[in-house]
Tab-separated table of C-alpha atoms and ligand atoms in Angstrom:
chain	number	residue	atom	x	y	z
A	1	MET	CA	316.684	178.182	7.493
A	2	SER	CA	319.596	179.095	9.687
A	3	ARG	CA	322.721	176.985	10.032
A	4	ASN	CA	325.387	176.847	12.733
A	5	LEU	CA	328.877	178.229	12.221
A	6	TYR	CA	331.887	177.567	14.429
A	7	ILE	CA	335.131	179.527	13.923
A	8	GLU	CA	338.432	178.716	15.623
A	9	THR	CA	341.104	181.411	15.274
A	10	PHE	CA	344.860	181.050	15.739
A	11	GLY	CA	347.527	183.732	15.565
A	12	CYS	CA	347.607	187.467	15.245
A	13	GLN	CA	345.091	190.314	15.354
A	14	MET	CA	344.925	190.250	11.539
A	15	ASN	CA	343.521	186.729	11.799
A	16	GLU	CA	341.052	187.794	14.498
A	17	ARG	CA	339.833	190.566	12.229
A	18	ASP	CA	339.589	188.169	9.256
A	19	SER	CA	337.522	185.794	11.409
A	20	GLU	CA	335.096	188.625	12.236
A	21	ILE	CA	334.774	189.387	8.520
A	22	MET	CA	334.131	185.721	7.687
A	23	ALA	CA	331.521	185.446	10.472
A	24	GLN	CA	329.739	188.503	9.069
A	25	LEU	CA	329.873	187.291	5.454
A	26	LEU	CA	328.526	183.861	6.378
A	27	GLY	CA	326.040	185.498	8.788
A	28	GLU	CA	324.501	187.216	5.757
A	29	GLU	CA	323.901	183.684	4.409
A	30	SER	CA	322.073	182.690	7.630
A	31	TYR	CA	325.000	181.055	9.414
A	32	LEU	CA	324.791	181.867	13.119
A	33	GLU	CA	327.849	181.503	15.315
A	34	THR	CA	327.717	178.672	17.821
A	35	ALA	CA	329.854	177.982	20.885
A	36	GLY	CA	331.254	174.564	19.940
A	37	PRO	CA	332.165	172.514	16.839
A	38	GLU	CA	329.883	169.562	17.686
A	39	GLU	CA	326.654	171.303	16.630
A	40	ALA	CA	328.156	173.189	13.653
A	41	ASP	CA	327.086	172.851	10.000
A	42	CYS	CA	330.220	174.728	8.946
A	43	ILE	CA	333.561	174.867	10.778
A	44	VAL	CA	336.222	177.432	9.835
A	45	VAL	CA	339.735	177.008	11.232
A	46	ASN	CA	341.657	180.256	10.669
A	47	THR	CA	345.279	179.233	10.962
A	48	CYS	CA	348.649	180.827	11.663
A	49	THR	CA	352.073	179.602	10.663
A	50	ILE	CA	354.263	182.304	12.143
A	51	ARG	CA	355.726	179.714	14.548
A	52	GLY	CA	355.905	175.936	14.292
A	53	LYS	CA	353.793	175.490	17.426
A	54	ALA	CA	350.813	177.486	16.103
A	55	ALA	CA	350.762	175.521	12.833
A	56	GLN	CA	351.053	172.217	14.714
A	57	LYS	CA	348.081	173.118	16.922
A	58	ALA	CA	345.979	173.887	13.841
A	59	TYR	CA	346.894	170.552	12.179
A	60	SER	CA	346.007	168.627	15.301
A	61	LEU	CA	342.670	170.456	15.679
A	62	LEU	CA	341.824	169.817	12.018
A	63	GLY	CA	342.666	166.122	12.499
A	64	SER	CA	340.302	165.937	15.471
A	65	TYR	CA	337.362	167.087	13.271
A	66	LYS	CA	337.492	163.878	11.190
A	67	ILE	CA	335.119	162.196	13.613
A	68	LEU	CA	332.593	165.083	13.283
A	69	LYS	CA	332.624	164.731	9.502
A	70	GLU	CA	332.040	160.968	9.834
A	71	ARG	CA	329.026	161.664	12.057
A	72	ASN	CA	327.681	164.416	9.781
A	73	PRO	CA	328.801	164.112	6.121
A	74	GLU	CA	327.038	167.426	5.322
A	75	LEU	CA	329.368	169.334	7.635
A	76	VAL	CA	331.580	171.750	5.642
A	77	ILE	CA	335.106	172.112	7.074
A	78	VAL	CA	337.108	175.108	5.850
A	79	VAL	CA	340.773	175.933	6.489
A	80	THR	CA	341.743	179.589	6.083
A	81	GLY	CA	344.751	181.719	7.049
A	82	CYS	CA	348.450	181.203	6.509
A	83	VAL	CA	348.567	177.373	6.776
A	84	ALA	CA	345.880	177.257	4.062
A	85	GLN	CA	347.892	179.570	1.812
A	86	GLN	CA	351.149	177.735	2.485
A	87	ASP	CA	349.906	174.135	2.048
A	88	GLY	CA	347.047	174.640	-0.451
A	89	ALA	CA	345.910	171.441	-2.166
A	90	ALA	CA	348.381	169.369	-0.126
A	91	LEU	CA	346.102	169.929	2.884
A	92	LEU	CA	343.130	168.428	1.040
A	93	ALA	CA	345.275	165.460	0.050
A	94	ARG	CA	346.564	165.000	3.578
A	95	MET	CA	343.142	165.283	5.270
A	96	PRO	CA	340.312	163.876	3.129
A	97	HIS	CA	337.654	165.128	5.582
A	98	LEU	CA	338.441	168.792	4.734
A	99	ASP	CA	336.262	170.547	2.120
A	100	LEU	CA	337.827	173.963	1.442
A	101	VAL	CA	341.262	175.540	1.693
A	102	VAL	CA	341.024	179.332	1.365
A	103	GLY	CA	343.948	181.793	1.494
A	104	PRO	CA	343.750	185.235	3.174
A	105	GLN	CA	343.104	187.146	-0.084
A	106	ASN	CA	340.123	184.916	-0.880
A	107	ILE	CA	338.070	185.089	2.324
A	108	TYR	CA	335.585	187.512	0.718
A	109	ARG	CA	334.542	184.638	-1.595
A	110	LEU	CA	333.706	182.396	1.358
A	111	PRO	CA	329.863	182.423	1.035
A	112	GLU	CA	330.021	181.351	-2.617
A	113	LEU	CA	332.700	178.700	-1.891
A	114	VAL	CA	330.824	177.238	1.099
A	115	ALA	CA	327.542	177.122	-0.890
A	116	ALA	CA	329.300	175.280	-3.745
A	117	ALA	CA	330.928	172.844	-1.325
A	118	ARG	CA	327.530	172.122	0.227
A	119	GLU	CA	325.499	171.857	-2.975
A	120	LYS	CA	327.969	170.027	-5.167
A	121	ALA	CA	329.893	168.284	-2.395
A	122	ALA	CA	332.942	169.603	-4.269
A	123	ARG	CA	336.267	170.017	-2.480
A	124	ALA	CA	338.227	173.092	-3.567
A	125	THR	CA	341.172	175.385	-2.927
A	126	ALA	CA	341.158	179.184	-3.354
A	127	VAL	CA	344.706	180.312	-2.674
A	128	GLU	CA	345.547	182.612	-5.588
A	129	LEU	CA	347.580	185.713	-4.686
A	130	SER	CA	346.712	188.340	-7.262
A	131	PRO	CA	348.907	191.398	-7.930
A	132	ALA	CA	345.652	193.252	-8.719
A	133	PHE	CA	344.026	192.388	-5.366
A	134	THR	CA	342.204	195.243	-3.613
A	135	ILE	CA	340.641	195.038	-0.169
A	136	PRO	CA	336.862	195.279	-0.645
A	137	ALA	CA	334.929	198.081	1.110
A	138	PHE	CA	333.438	196.430	4.155
A	139	LEU	CA	331.529	197.867	7.127
A	140	PRO	CA	331.299	195.665	10.217
A	141	LYS	CA	327.776	194.783	11.285
A	142	LEU	CA	327.352	196.045	14.829
A	143	GLU	CA	324.506	194.809	16.928
A	144	GLY	CA	323.948	194.102	20.605
A	145	GLY	CA	326.691	195.162	23.014
A	146	VAL	CA	329.507	196.638	20.937
A	147	ALA	CA	332.994	196.362	22.450
A	148	HIS	CA	334.615	199.678	23.381
A	149	LYS	CA	337.728	198.866	21.338
A	150	ARG	CA	338.186	197.326	17.913
A	151	PHE	CA	340.805	196.554	15.284
A	152	VAL	CA	340.635	198.093	11.811
A	153	THR	CA	342.735	196.575	9.032
A	154	ILE	CA	344.452	199.237	6.928
A	155	MET	CA	346.638	197.017	4.763
A	156	GLN	CA	347.459	193.410	3.994
A	157	GLY	CA	350.643	191.613	3.019
A	158	CYS	CA	354.285	192.581	3.244
A	159	ASN	CA	357.132	193.394	0.850
A	160	ASN	CA	360.024	192.867	3.219
A	161	PHE	CA	360.934	189.178	3.028
A	162	CYS	CA	362.611	188.850	6.406
A	163	THR	CA	364.305	185.489	6.031
A	164	TYR	CA	362.517	183.862	9.012
A	165	CYS	CA	359.016	184.960	8.000
A	166	VAL	CA	356.321	183.447	5.780
A	167	VAL	CA	353.996	186.443	5.638
A	168	PRO	CA	355.025	187.741	2.165
A	169	HIS	CA	354.492	184.196	0.872
A	170	THR	CA	351.134	183.647	2.563
A	171	ARG	CA	349.575	187.129	2.507
A	172	GLY	CA	351.208	188.415	-0.657
A	173	ARG	CA	352.640	191.861	-1.380
A	174	GLU	CA	351.507	195.002	0.456
A	175	VAL	CA	348.025	196.187	-0.474
A	176	SER	CA	346.767	199.340	1.243
A	177	ARG	CA	343.087	199.750	1.846
A	178	ARG	CA	341.487	202.896	0.410
A	179	PRO	CA	341.667	205.713	3.014
A	180	GLU	CA	337.985	206.573	2.477
A	181	ASP	CA	337.015	202.975	3.356
A	182	ILE	CA	339.148	203.082	6.516
A	183	LEU	CA	337.673	206.425	7.619
A	184	ALA	CA	334.138	205.188	6.895
A	185	GLU	CA	334.734	202.097	9.035
A	186	VAL	CA	336.271	204.042	11.930
A	187	SER	CA	333.409	206.603	11.889
A	188	HIS	CA	330.881	203.785	11.804
A	189	LEU	CA	332.571	202.149	14.818
A	190	ALA	CA	332.755	205.448	16.722
A	191	ASP	CA	329.035	206.078	16.013
A	192	HIS	CA	328.284	202.731	17.644
A	193	GLY	CA	330.212	203.445	20.849
A	194	VAL	CA	333.742	202.267	20.022
A	195	ARG	CA	336.203	204.544	21.829
A	196	GLU	CA	339.559	203.025	20.936
A	197	ILE	CA	340.731	201.654	17.632
A	198	THR	CA	343.939	199.919	16.622
A	199	LEU	CA	344.964	200.278	12.981
A	200	LEU	CA	346.367	196.976	11.788
A	201	GLY	CA	348.861	195.963	9.141
A	202	GLN	CA	352.011	193.883	8.857
A	203	ASN	CA	353.983	197.095	8.348
A	204	VAL	CA	351.704	200.101	8.874
A	205	ASN	CA	354.620	202.521	8.346
A	206	SER	CA	354.568	201.795	4.628
A	207	TYR	CA	350.809	202.332	4.327
A	208	GLY	CA	349.885	204.007	1.051
A	209	LEU	CA	353.196	203.452	-0.732
A	210	ASP	CA	351.642	200.850	-3.071
A	211	ARG	CA	349.008	203.353	-4.250
A	212	PRO	CA	349.523	205.767	-7.152
A	213	GLU	CA	351.257	208.950	-6.012
A	214	THR	CA	348.262	211.087	-6.942
A	215	ALA	CA	345.935	209.039	-4.705
A	216	ARG	CA	348.465	208.447	-1.944
A	217	VAL	CA	347.782	209.204	1.702
A	218	THR	CA	350.805	208.426	3.906
A	219	PHE	CA	350.481	206.689	7.252
A	220	PRO	CA	351.036	209.875	9.325
A	221	ALA	CA	348.417	211.662	7.180
A	222	LEU	CA	345.980	208.784	7.697
A	223	LEU	CA	346.581	208.912	11.458
A	224	ARG	CA	345.775	212.636	11.492
A	225	GLN	CA	342.498	212.037	9.616
A	226	VAL	CA	341.487	209.124	11.871
A	227	ALA	CA	342.270	211.155	15.002
A	228	GLU	CA	339.885	213.873	13.808
A	229	ILE	CA	336.918	211.530	14.205
A	230	GLU	CA	335.264	213.137	17.174
A	231	ARG	CA	333.874	210.383	19.326
A	232	LEU	CA	337.089	208.394	19.408
A	233	SER	CA	339.241	208.748	22.516
A	234	ARG	CA	342.289	206.699	21.573
A	235	VAL	CA	344.065	205.530	18.424
A	236	ARG	CA	346.756	202.842	18.375
A	237	PHE	CA	348.534	201.023	15.562
A	238	THR	CA	350.614	197.938	14.988
A	239	THR	CA	353.050	196.676	13.615
A	240	SER	CA	355.902	198.938	12.515
A	241	HIS	CA	359.084	198.043	10.664
A	242	PRO	CA	361.985	200.086	12.137
A	243	LYS	CA	363.432	200.899	8.693
A	244	ASP	CA	360.180	202.685	7.733
A	245	LEU	CA	359.731	204.669	10.952
A	246	SER	CA	359.910	208.216	9.574
A	247	PRO	CA	360.567	211.558	11.321
A	248	GLU	CA	357.080	212.578	10.130
A	249	LEU	CA	355.500	209.689	12.025
A	250	ILE	CA	357.485	210.540	15.164
A	251	ARG	CA	356.308	214.183	14.900
A	252	THR	CA	352.701	213.107	14.362
A	253	LEU	CA	352.797	210.861	17.408
A	254	ALA	CA	354.062	213.720	19.545
A	255	GLU	CA	351.548	216.257	18.249
A	256	ILE	CA	348.238	214.405	18.398
A	257	ASP	CA	346.776	213.642	21.811
A	258	LYS	CA	344.593	210.782	20.686
A	259	LEU	CA	347.581	208.817	19.411
A	260	CYS	CA	348.606	206.638	22.314
A	261	PRO	CA	352.250	206.976	23.404
A	262	HIS	CA	353.029	203.307	22.879
A	263	PHE	CA	355.264	202.073	20.077
A	264	HIS	CA	355.730	198.407	19.232
A	265	LEU	CA	359.031	198.364	17.361
A	266	PRO	CA	360.230	194.802	16.649
A	267	VAL	CA	364.036	194.642	16.838
A	268	GLN	CA	364.452	190.835	16.524
A	269	SER	CA	368.191	190.875	17.374
A	270	GLY	CA	370.845	193.195	18.792
A	271	SER	CA	373.573	191.870	16.478
A	272	ASP	CA	374.282	193.480	13.099
A	273	LEU	CA	375.427	190.134	11.709
A	274	VAL	CA	372.156	188.462	12.653
A	275	LEU	CA	370.062	191.439	11.488
A	276	ALA	CA	371.754	191.224	8.079
A	277	ARG	CA	371.076	187.472	7.852
A	278	MET	CA	367.478	188.163	8.826
A	279	ASN	CA	367.312	190.712	5.956
A	280	ARG	CA	365.948	193.338	8.334
A	281	LYS	CA	367.573	196.243	6.402
A	282	TYR	CA	368.604	198.254	9.483
A	283	THR	CA	371.540	198.079	11.854
A	284	ARG	CA	371.575	198.111	15.622
A	285	GLY	CA	372.809	201.728	15.391
A	286	ASP	CA	369.907	202.763	13.101
A	287	TYR	CA	367.463	201.154	15.496
A	288	LEU	CA	368.895	202.864	18.566
A	289	GLU	CA	368.771	206.224	16.784
A	290	LYS	CA	365.048	205.744	16.118
A	291	VAL	CA	364.404	204.798	19.729
A	292	ALA	CA	366.263	207.932	20.845
A	293	ALA	CA	364.254	210.098	18.435
A	294	LEU	CA	360.975	208.618	19.711
A	295	ARG	CA	361.978	209.274	23.316
A	296	GLN	CA	363.211	212.780	22.617
A	297	SER	CA	359.984	213.732	20.949
A	298	CYS	CA	357.663	211.862	23.307
A	299	PRO	CA	359.457	211.267	26.635
A	300	GLU	CA	356.698	209.209	28.297
A	301	ILE	CA	356.420	206.746	25.385
A	302	ALA	CA	356.319	203.022	26.183
A	303	ILE	CA	358.375	200.959	23.754
A	304	THR	CA	357.786	197.228	23.284
A	305	THR	CA	359.407	194.772	20.904
A	306	ASP	CA	359.709	191.270	19.420
A	307	ILE	CA	362.926	189.278	19.730
A	308	ILE	CA	363.963	185.988	18.146
A	309	VAL	CA	366.730	184.011	19.850
A	310	GLY	CA	368.733	181.216	18.232
A	311	PHE	CA	368.427	182.428	14.626
A	312	PRO	CA	370.702	180.246	12.408
A	313	GLY	CA	374.313	181.280	12.932
A	314	GLU	CA	373.596	183.292	16.123
A	315	SER	CA	376.767	182.964	18.227
A	316	GLU	CA	377.062	183.561	21.966
A	317	ALA	CA	378.629	186.938	21.119
A	318	ASP	CA	375.622	187.842	18.922
A	319	PHE	CA	373.266	186.883	21.713
A	320	GLU	CA	375.243	188.993	24.209
A	321	GLN	CA	374.623	191.966	21.922
A	322	THR	CA	370.886	191.334	22.149
A	323	MET	CA	371.172	191.196	25.950
A	324	GLU	CA	373.101	194.473	25.865
A	325	LEU	CA	370.394	196.032	23.690
A	326	LEU	CA	367.808	195.197	26.387
A	327	GLU	CA	369.857	197.305	28.807
A	328	LEU	CA	370.226	200.165	26.328
A	329	VAL	CA	366.578	200.404	25.301
A	330	ARG	CA	364.875	199.172	28.483
A	331	TYR	CA	361.710	197.943	26.811
A	332	ASP	CA	358.439	198.075	28.688
A	333	SER	CA	357.889	194.504	27.539
A	334	ALA	CA	359.113	192.111	24.865
A	335	PHE	CA	357.590	189.149	23.056
A	336	SER	CA	360.469	186.726	22.690
A	337	PHE	CA	360.634	183.399	20.888
A	338	LYS	CA	363.012	180.652	19.889
A	339	TYR	CA	363.680	180.614	16.157
A	340	SER	CA	361.890	177.797	14.320
A	341	ASP	CA	362.107	176.879	10.629
A	342	ARG	CA	359.042	177.890	8.648
A	343	PRO	CA	358.457	176.231	5.280
A	344	LEU	CA	358.805	178.769	2.407
A	345	ALA	CA	360.932	181.143	4.530
A	346	ALA	CA	364.537	181.479	3.310
A	347	ALA	CA	366.155	180.787	6.696
A	348	ALA	CA	364.708	177.267	6.688
A	349	ASP	CA	367.528	176.454	4.224
A	350	PHE	CA	370.273	178.156	6.260
A	351	ALA	CA	372.943	175.853	7.654
A	352	ASP	CA	374.466	176.399	11.129
A	353	LYS	CA	371.225	175.909	13.062
A	354	VAL	CA	371.537	176.653	16.779
A	355	PRO	CA	371.031	173.570	18.988
A	356	GLU	CA	367.687	173.509	20.802
A	357	GLU	CA	369.243	173.521	24.278
A	358	HIS	CA	371.209	176.687	23.472
A	359	LYS	CA	368.058	178.381	22.182
A	360	SER	CA	366.155	177.411	25.343
A	361	ALA	CA	368.928	178.652	27.638
A	362	ARG	CA	369.210	181.963	25.766
A	363	LEU	CA	365.457	182.496	25.792
A	364	ALA	CA	365.211	181.798	29.526
A	365	ARG	CA	368.036	184.269	30.252
A	366	LEU	CA	366.561	186.968	28.044
A	367	GLN	CA	363.046	186.582	29.437
A	368	ALA	CA	364.278	186.650	33.037
A	369	ARG	CA	366.172	189.907	32.470
A	370	GLN	CA	363.280	191.484	30.567
A	371	GLU	CA	360.910	190.584	33.436
A	372	GLU	CA	363.203	192.471	35.807
A	373	ILE	CA	363.367	195.512	33.524
A	374	SER	CA	359.572	195.540	33.029
A	375	SER	CA	359.054	195.367	36.760
A	376	GLU	CA	361.627	198.133	37.418
A	377	ILE	CA	359.791	200.394	34.941
A	378	LEU	CA	356.427	199.721	36.621
A	379	GLN	CA	357.979	200.605	39.999
A	380	THR	CA	358.959	204.063	38.744
A	381	LEU	CA	355.280	204.847	38.094
A	382	ILE	CA	354.077	204.395	41.671
A	383	GLY	CA	352.597	207.634	43.020
A	384	GLN	CA	351.641	208.953	39.563
A	385	THR	CA	348.034	209.626	38.569
A	386	VAL	CA	347.320	208.251	35.114
A	387	GLU	CA	344.488	208.136	32.595
A	388	VAL	CA	342.839	204.696	32.435
A	389	MET	CA	340.268	203.472	29.943
A	390	VAL	CA	337.974	200.997	31.705
A	391	GLU	CA	337.976	197.502	30.166
A	392	GLY	CA	335.948	195.364	32.603
A	393	ARG	CA	336.338	193.296	35.724
A	394	SER	CA	339.523	191.278	36.084
A	395	LYS	CA	339.390	187.698	37.374
A	396	ALA	CA	343.148	187.792	37.919
A	397	ALA	CA	342.712	190.856	40.175
A	398	GLY	CA	339.991	189.228	42.315
A	399	GLY	CA	337.091	190.900	40.491
A	400	GLN	CA	338.480	194.431	40.682
A	401	TRP	CA	337.982	196.708	37.690
A	402	SER	CA	340.702	196.746	35.099
A	403	GLY	CA	341.731	199.194	32.416
A	404	ARG	CA	344.657	200.356	30.325
A	405	THR	CA	346.727	203.505	30.273
A	406	PRO	CA	347.550	205.220	26.954
A	407	GLU	CA	350.943	203.457	27.179
A	408	ASN	CA	348.974	200.152	27.207
A	409	ARG	CA	349.798	199.302	30.823
A	410	ILE	CA	347.175	197.314	32.723
A	411	VAL	CA	345.826	198.995	35.869
A	412	ASN	CA	343.468	197.291	38.359
A	413	PHE	CA	341.439	199.304	40.850
A	414	PRO	CA	338.368	198.988	43.104
A	415	ALA	CA	335.299	200.922	41.944
A	416	PRO	CA	331.530	201.095	42.216
A	417	GLU	CA	329.400	198.813	40.008
A	418	GLU	CA	328.348	201.380	37.452
A	419	LEU	CA	331.549	201.713	35.416
A	420	GLN	CA	331.274	201.262	31.644
A	421	PRO	CA	333.945	199.802	29.368
A	422	GLY	CA	335.419	202.697	27.394
A	423	GLN	CA	334.963	205.203	30.234
A	424	LEU	CA	338.017	207.312	31.055
A	425	LEU	CA	339.168	207.743	34.647
A	426	ARG	CA	342.162	209.062	36.506
A	427	VAL	CA	343.755	206.453	38.754
A	428	LYS	CA	346.467	207.013	41.356
A	429	LEU	CA	348.981	204.180	41.178
A	430	GLU	CA	349.811	202.541	44.511
A	431	GLU	CA	351.573	199.241	43.861
A	432	THR	CA	352.900	196.935	41.178
A	433	CYS	CA	351.923	193.343	40.486
A	434	ARG	CA	353.768	190.942	38.157
A	435	HIS	CA	352.698	192.514	34.866
A	436	SER	CA	350.275	195.190	35.996
A	437	LEU	CA	349.629	198.040	38.412
A	438	ARG	CA	347.101	198.612	41.170
A	439	GLY	CA	345.630	201.946	42.154
A	440	VAL	CA	342.613	203.909	43.343
A	441	ILE	CA	340.352	206.205	41.353
A	442	ALA	CA	341.523	209.803	41.696
A	443	TRP	CA	338.656	211.393	39.775
A	444	SER	CA	336.714	210.882	36.579
A	445	GLN	CA	335.281	213.627	34.340
A	446	PRO	CA	336.366	216.013	33.009
A	447	LYS	CA	339.208	214.114	31.527
A	448	LEU	CA	342.728	215.404	31.941
A	449	THR	CA	345.153	214.518	29.257
A	450	ALA	CA	348.832	215.029	28.898
A	451	ARG	CA	349.671	216.985	25.765
A	452	ARG	CA	352.957	216.047	24.307
A	453	HIS	CA	355.135	218.502	22.490
A	454	GLN	CA	358.601	218.029	21.184
A	455	GLY	CA	361.157	219.631	23.479
A	456	GLN	CA	358.539	221.000	25.879
A	457	GLU	CA	357.506	219.960	29.326
A	458	THR	CA	354.418	217.783	29.638
A	459	ILE	CA	351.454	219.994	30.486
A	460	LEU	CA	347.982	218.996	31.554
A	461	GLN	CA	344.925	220.387	29.873
A	462	LEU	CA	341.188	219.895	30.085
A	463	ARG	CA	339.555	218.189	27.130
B	1	SF4	S1	358.282	192.872	8.058
B	1	SF4	FE1	359.385	190.917	8.046
B	1	SF4	S2	358.590	189.879	9.901
B	1	SF4	FE2	357.138	191.513	9.432
B	1	SF4	S3	355.580	190.542	8.158
B	1	SF4	FE3	357.094	191.433	6.756
B	1	SF4	S4	358.522	189.780	6.328
B	1	SF4	FE4	357.356	189.172	8.153
């Protein structure tokens, strides 16, 4: 007998990937995904606590499910993700209609935990973080229309303890997945029509360092092996800690065509004082040197970042240094946020909190300037012909086709009906929109790609 499963996911791509894994594991126990919570026999809320707002949304959604439990006492409600890990048994005490609280390392036990909750009506938590944890071998089940791009987790957890962040507390220390499992998953995806993969981890640059030296494959070596998988067209990765960005990774990025020239390099602040209080372990000067090395080796690279404004103790002078950094780096885009206290994170106990109105004013100023820079960069691309991987039709662009360049820029263009997601085209760029570009198809196959070589001009070659 099949049962209905409803999953609500908050937060990052790691959570999205975990939700897919949970859907597959419960699918093997005859739980079929349904569109809404009302008809579900099991509801999973996969939570995020990276910012106060995301956690608050999850609490309020969980509260709203009380009425469903009253209507159907057999309904099993599960909380997973970082809020689950952070609050543990306190969540069960606070919300008596919840059945299970399961931390990120324990999601592979979900079928057994849900069955026990159903059969014995027992409420439970599974939030242990084990130093011996290994990521189980796991191949995604692919049926029906398979998306042309997918995420592949290569590691979990983080060792860095940035003082504003809960991840090391909620996801535990870094655990790298076995390279053979990663390669098996990517090959499996490529065999089923996936053309672009993004390797995921909290700090992919330190991939492999937790494994014994004899069995160690570094992140650049892993990238080279993944890029050799024939049917793949593009490989991306996220996220990178600037302190671990090595010359070897920069060289690898420049040498391998399939590695997209887009680097997300979170800076968080332009002030050395704030960076030290954040425990980021690099200075503004170190960061700028890495940006320069990336650009020297791969001149067309798009660089994006994350910035926190209003970290405790951030003065106007500190903030001005962040504004100055925007001018020096000229990011393609930036995710920027106001600092908020996160339980368990060290900065929650820091004094000298920045008043809310100062944080809001700083954020507005920073975002306005970044919008201008992003738009100026898009303007410089008009007239170029670029490679675009088709994604689908865009509602925002009035039903035109939409795709992404290797640098991850969105391009909309008119085209005949028969385009397929994952197809590669050349598009001539004609105008900019707010966060995207518009163009016309220049030609399709054979694909032209720009080879990138350190210190050499960009040349075009047939592939
Ligand atoms: S590197 Fe810092 S911000 Fe990123 S997950 Fe680790 S602790 Fe959090």
